[in-house]
mmCIF file of C-alpha atoms in Angstrom:
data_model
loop_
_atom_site.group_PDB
_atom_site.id
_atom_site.type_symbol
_atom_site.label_atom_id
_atom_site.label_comp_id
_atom_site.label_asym_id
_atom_site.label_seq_id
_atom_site.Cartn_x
_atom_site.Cartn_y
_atom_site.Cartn_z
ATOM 1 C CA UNK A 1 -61.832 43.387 218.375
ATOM 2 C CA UNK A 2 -64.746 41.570 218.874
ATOM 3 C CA UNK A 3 -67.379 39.786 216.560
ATOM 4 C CA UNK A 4 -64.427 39.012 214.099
ATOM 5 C CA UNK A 5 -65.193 36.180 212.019
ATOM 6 C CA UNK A 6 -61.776 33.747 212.086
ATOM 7 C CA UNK A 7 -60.800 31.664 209.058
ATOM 8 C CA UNK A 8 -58.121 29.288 208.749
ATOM 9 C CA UNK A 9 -56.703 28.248 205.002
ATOM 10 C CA UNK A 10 -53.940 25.707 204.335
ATOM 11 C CA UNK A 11 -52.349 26.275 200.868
ATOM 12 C CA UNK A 12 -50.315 23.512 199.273
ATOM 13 C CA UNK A 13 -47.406 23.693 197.189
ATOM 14 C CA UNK A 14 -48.357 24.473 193.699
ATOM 15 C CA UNK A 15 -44.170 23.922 192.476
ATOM 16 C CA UNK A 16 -43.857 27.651 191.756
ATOM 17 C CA UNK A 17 -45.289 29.135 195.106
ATOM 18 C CA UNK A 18 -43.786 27.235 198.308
ATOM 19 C CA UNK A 19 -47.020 27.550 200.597
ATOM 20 C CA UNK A 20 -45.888 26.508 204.124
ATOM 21 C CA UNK A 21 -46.413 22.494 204.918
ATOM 22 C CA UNK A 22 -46.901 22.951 208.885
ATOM 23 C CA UNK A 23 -49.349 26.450 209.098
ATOM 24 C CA UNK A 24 -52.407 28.082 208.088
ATOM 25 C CA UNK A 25 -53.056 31.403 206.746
ATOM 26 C CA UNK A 26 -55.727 32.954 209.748
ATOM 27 C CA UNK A 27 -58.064 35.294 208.239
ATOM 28 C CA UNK A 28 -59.509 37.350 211.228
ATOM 29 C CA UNK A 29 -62.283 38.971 209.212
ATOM 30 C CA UNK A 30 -64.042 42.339 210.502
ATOM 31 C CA UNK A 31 -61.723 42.200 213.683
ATOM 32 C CA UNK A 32 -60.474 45.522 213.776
ATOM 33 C CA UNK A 33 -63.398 47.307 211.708
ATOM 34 C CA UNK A 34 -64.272 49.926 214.702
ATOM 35 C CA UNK A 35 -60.449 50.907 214.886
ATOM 36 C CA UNK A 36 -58.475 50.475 212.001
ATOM 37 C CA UNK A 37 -56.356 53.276 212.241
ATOM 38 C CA UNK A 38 -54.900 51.541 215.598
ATOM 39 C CA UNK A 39 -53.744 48.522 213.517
ATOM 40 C CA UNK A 40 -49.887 49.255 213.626
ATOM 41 C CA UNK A 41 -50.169 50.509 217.066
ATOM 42 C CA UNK A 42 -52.129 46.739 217.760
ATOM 43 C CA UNK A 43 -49.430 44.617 215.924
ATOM 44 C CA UNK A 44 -46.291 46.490 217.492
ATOM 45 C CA UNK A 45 -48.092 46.214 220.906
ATOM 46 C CA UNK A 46 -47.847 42.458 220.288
ATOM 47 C CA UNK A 47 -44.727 42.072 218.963
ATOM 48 C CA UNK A 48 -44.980 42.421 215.452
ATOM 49 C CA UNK A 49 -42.394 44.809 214.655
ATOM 50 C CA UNK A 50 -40.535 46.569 211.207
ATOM 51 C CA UNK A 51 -44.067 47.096 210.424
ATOM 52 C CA UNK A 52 -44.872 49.568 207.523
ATOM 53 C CA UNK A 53 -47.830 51.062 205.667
ATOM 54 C CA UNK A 54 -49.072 50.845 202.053
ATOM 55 C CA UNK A 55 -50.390 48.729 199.374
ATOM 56 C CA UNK A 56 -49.769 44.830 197.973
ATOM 57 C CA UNK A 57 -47.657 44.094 194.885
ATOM 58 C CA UNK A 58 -49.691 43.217 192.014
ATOM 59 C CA UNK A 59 -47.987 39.612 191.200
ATOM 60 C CA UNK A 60 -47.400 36.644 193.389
ATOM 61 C CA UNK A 61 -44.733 37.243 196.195
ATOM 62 C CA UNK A 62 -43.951 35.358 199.018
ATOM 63 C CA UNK A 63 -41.331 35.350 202.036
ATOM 64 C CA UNK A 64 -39.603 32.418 203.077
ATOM 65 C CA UNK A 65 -37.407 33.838 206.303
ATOM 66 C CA UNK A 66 -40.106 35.277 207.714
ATOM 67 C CA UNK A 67 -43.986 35.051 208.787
ATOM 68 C CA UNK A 68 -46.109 38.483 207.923
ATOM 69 C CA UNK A 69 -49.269 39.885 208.824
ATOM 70 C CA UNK A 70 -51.148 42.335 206.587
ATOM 71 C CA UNK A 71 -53.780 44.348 208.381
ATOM 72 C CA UNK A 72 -56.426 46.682 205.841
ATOM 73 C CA UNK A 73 -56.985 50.066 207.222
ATOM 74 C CA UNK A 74 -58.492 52.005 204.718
ATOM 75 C CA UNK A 75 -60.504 50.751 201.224
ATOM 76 C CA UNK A 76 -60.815 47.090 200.301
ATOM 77 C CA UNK A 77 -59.134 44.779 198.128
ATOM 78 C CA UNK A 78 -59.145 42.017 196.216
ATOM 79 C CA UNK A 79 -56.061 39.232 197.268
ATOM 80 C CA UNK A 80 -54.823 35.854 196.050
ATOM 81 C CA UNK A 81 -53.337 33.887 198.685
ATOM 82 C CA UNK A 82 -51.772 30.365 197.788
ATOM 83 C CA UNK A 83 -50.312 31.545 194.270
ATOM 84 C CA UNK A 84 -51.719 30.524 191.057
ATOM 85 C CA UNK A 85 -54.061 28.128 192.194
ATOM 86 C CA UNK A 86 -54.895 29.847 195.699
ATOM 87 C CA UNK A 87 -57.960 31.670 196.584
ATOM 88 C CA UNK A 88 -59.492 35.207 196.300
ATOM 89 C CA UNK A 89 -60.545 36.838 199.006
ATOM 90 C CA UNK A 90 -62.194 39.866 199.270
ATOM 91 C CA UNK A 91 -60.495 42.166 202.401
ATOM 92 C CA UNK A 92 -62.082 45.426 203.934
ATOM 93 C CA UNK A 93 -60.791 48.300 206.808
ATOM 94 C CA UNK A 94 -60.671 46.140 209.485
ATOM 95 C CA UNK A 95 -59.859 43.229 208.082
ATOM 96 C CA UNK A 96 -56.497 40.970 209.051
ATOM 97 C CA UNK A 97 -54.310 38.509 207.707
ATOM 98 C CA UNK A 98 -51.662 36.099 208.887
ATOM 99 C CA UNK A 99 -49.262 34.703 206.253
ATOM 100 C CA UNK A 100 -47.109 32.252 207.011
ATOM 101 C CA UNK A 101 -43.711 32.298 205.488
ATOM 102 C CA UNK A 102 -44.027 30.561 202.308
ATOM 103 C CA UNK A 103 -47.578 32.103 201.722
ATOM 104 C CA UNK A 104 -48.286 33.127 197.859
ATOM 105 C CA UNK A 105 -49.650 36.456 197.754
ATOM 106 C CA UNK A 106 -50.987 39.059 195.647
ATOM 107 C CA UNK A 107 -53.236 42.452 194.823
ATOM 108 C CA UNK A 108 -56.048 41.555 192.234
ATOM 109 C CA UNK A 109 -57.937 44.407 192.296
ATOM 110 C CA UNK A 110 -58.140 47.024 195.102
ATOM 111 C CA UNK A 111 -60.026 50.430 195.612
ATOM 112 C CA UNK A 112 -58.207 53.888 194.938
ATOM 113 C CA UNK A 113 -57.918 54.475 198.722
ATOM 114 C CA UNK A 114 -56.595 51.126 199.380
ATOM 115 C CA UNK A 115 -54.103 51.056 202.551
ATOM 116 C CA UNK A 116 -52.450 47.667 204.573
ATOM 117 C CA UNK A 117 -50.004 47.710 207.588
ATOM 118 C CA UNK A 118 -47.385 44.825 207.632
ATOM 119 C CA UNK A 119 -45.691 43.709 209.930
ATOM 120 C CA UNK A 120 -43.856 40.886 211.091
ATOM 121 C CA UNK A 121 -42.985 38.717 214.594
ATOM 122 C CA UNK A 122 -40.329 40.508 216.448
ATOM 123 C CA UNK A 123 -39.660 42.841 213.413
ATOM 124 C CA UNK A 124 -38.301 40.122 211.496
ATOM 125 C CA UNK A 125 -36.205 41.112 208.587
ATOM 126 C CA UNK A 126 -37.933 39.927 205.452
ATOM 127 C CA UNK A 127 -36.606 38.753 201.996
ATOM 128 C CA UNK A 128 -38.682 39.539 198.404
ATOM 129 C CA UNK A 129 -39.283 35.834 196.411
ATOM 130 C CA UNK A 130 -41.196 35.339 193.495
ATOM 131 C CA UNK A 131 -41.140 31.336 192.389
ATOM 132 C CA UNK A 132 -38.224 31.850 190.260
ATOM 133 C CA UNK A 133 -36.252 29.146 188.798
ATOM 134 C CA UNK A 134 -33.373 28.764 191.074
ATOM 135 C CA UNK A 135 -34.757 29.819 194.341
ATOM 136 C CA UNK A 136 -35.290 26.295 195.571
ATOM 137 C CA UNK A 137 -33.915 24.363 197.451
ATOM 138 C CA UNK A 138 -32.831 27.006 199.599
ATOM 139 C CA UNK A 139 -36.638 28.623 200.223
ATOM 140 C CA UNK A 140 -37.762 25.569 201.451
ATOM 141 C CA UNK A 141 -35.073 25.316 203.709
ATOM 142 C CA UNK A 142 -35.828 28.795 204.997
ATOM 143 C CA UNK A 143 -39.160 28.170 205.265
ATOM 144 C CA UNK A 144 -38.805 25.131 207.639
ATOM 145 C CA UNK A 145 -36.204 27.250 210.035
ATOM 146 C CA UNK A 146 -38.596 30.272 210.604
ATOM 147 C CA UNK A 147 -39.373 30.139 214.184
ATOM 148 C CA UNK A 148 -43.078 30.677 215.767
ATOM 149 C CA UNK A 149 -43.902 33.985 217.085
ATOM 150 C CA UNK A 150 -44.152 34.082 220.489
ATOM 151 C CA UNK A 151 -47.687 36.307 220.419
ATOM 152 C CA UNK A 152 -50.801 36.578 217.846
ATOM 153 C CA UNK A 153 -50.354 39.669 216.085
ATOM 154 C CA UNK A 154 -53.840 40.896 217.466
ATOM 155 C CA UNK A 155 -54.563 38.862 221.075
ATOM 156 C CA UNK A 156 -51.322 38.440 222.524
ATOM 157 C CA UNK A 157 -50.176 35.203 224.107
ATOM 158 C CA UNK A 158 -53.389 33.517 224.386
ATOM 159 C CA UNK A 159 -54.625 34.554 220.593
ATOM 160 C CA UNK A 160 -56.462 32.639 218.178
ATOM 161 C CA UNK A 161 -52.677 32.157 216.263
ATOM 162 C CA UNK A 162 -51.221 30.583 219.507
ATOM 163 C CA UNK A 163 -53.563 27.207 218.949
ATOM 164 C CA UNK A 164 -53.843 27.340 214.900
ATOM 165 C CA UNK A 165 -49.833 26.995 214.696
ATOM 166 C CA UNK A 166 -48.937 24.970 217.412
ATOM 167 C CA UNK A 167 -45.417 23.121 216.631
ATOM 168 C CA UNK A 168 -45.650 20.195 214.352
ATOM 169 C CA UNK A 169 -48.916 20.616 213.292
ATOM 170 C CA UNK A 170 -50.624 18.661 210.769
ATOM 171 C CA UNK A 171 -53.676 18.820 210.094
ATOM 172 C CA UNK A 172 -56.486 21.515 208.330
ATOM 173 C CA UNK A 173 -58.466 21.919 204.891
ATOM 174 C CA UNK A 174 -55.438 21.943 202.456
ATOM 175 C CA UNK A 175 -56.481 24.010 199.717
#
């Protein structure tokens, strides 16, 4: 898990797509690329539980009772995080992403052999939203009750997560 390269992205609230006020999506870029086949066995290790493998839905989705982490083990993809007026970024084997609940996201474009783990802190049960009319107030409400996770998904207690989400924080490149 060394010689990842670690991103972190704040997403605003577009009015469809919540995005999470307080946290960053962490990108941890190339930090499992000599042993992605060990990525489940890395998140449950941690804590990150009710994991499961297979692909991303093709249209922006987003959970607001729970925080997720998507780790690529096989093929590459193409993913829009922040809803419709997020980013693209490119993900490969290896790759690893932290979504905080609230977090847009969606499969753009992704090679035939494409393959993610989820998982989420303490095997967190997880709902399905979409930005429908209707689903506010109550997913903002959800959003702001999800608790930390006690470890980073990858490093444990002391991981790069443990700093980046620190209660009440502020502050970041809001995209």
């Amino acid at each position: 898990m060394n010689g990842a390269e670690i991103k972190t992205i704040f997403f605003k609230d577009d009015g469809v797509i919540p995005g999470n006020p307080n946290l960053p999506v962490i990108l941890y870029l190339g930090s499992l690329k000599d042993e992605p086949e060990e990525t489940e066995a890395i998140f449950n290790r941690n804590g990150w539980l009710n994991s499961w493998t297979n692909g991303v839905f093709d249209y922006h989705h987003y959970h607001s009772n729970a925080h997720e982490v998507l780790g690529v083990i096989r093929g590459s993809a193409v993913l829009q995080l922040g809803g419709e007026h997020g980013q693209k970024f490119e993900l490969t084997a290896g790759d690893v992403a932290v979504l905080p609940a609230g977090t847009g996201h969606k499969r753009c474009s992704a090679s035939k052999d494409f393959r993610v783990v989820g998982a989420y802190p303490d095997g967190m049960d997880y709902n399905l939203c979409t930005g429908k009319p209707g689903e506010r107030p109550k997913v903002l409400e959800d959003i702001a009750r999800v608790p930390l996770p006690n470890t980073d998904p990858l490093y444990g207690a002391a991981g790069p997560l443990m700093s980046a989400w620190k209660p009440q924080q502020q502050t970041g490149n809001h995209t």
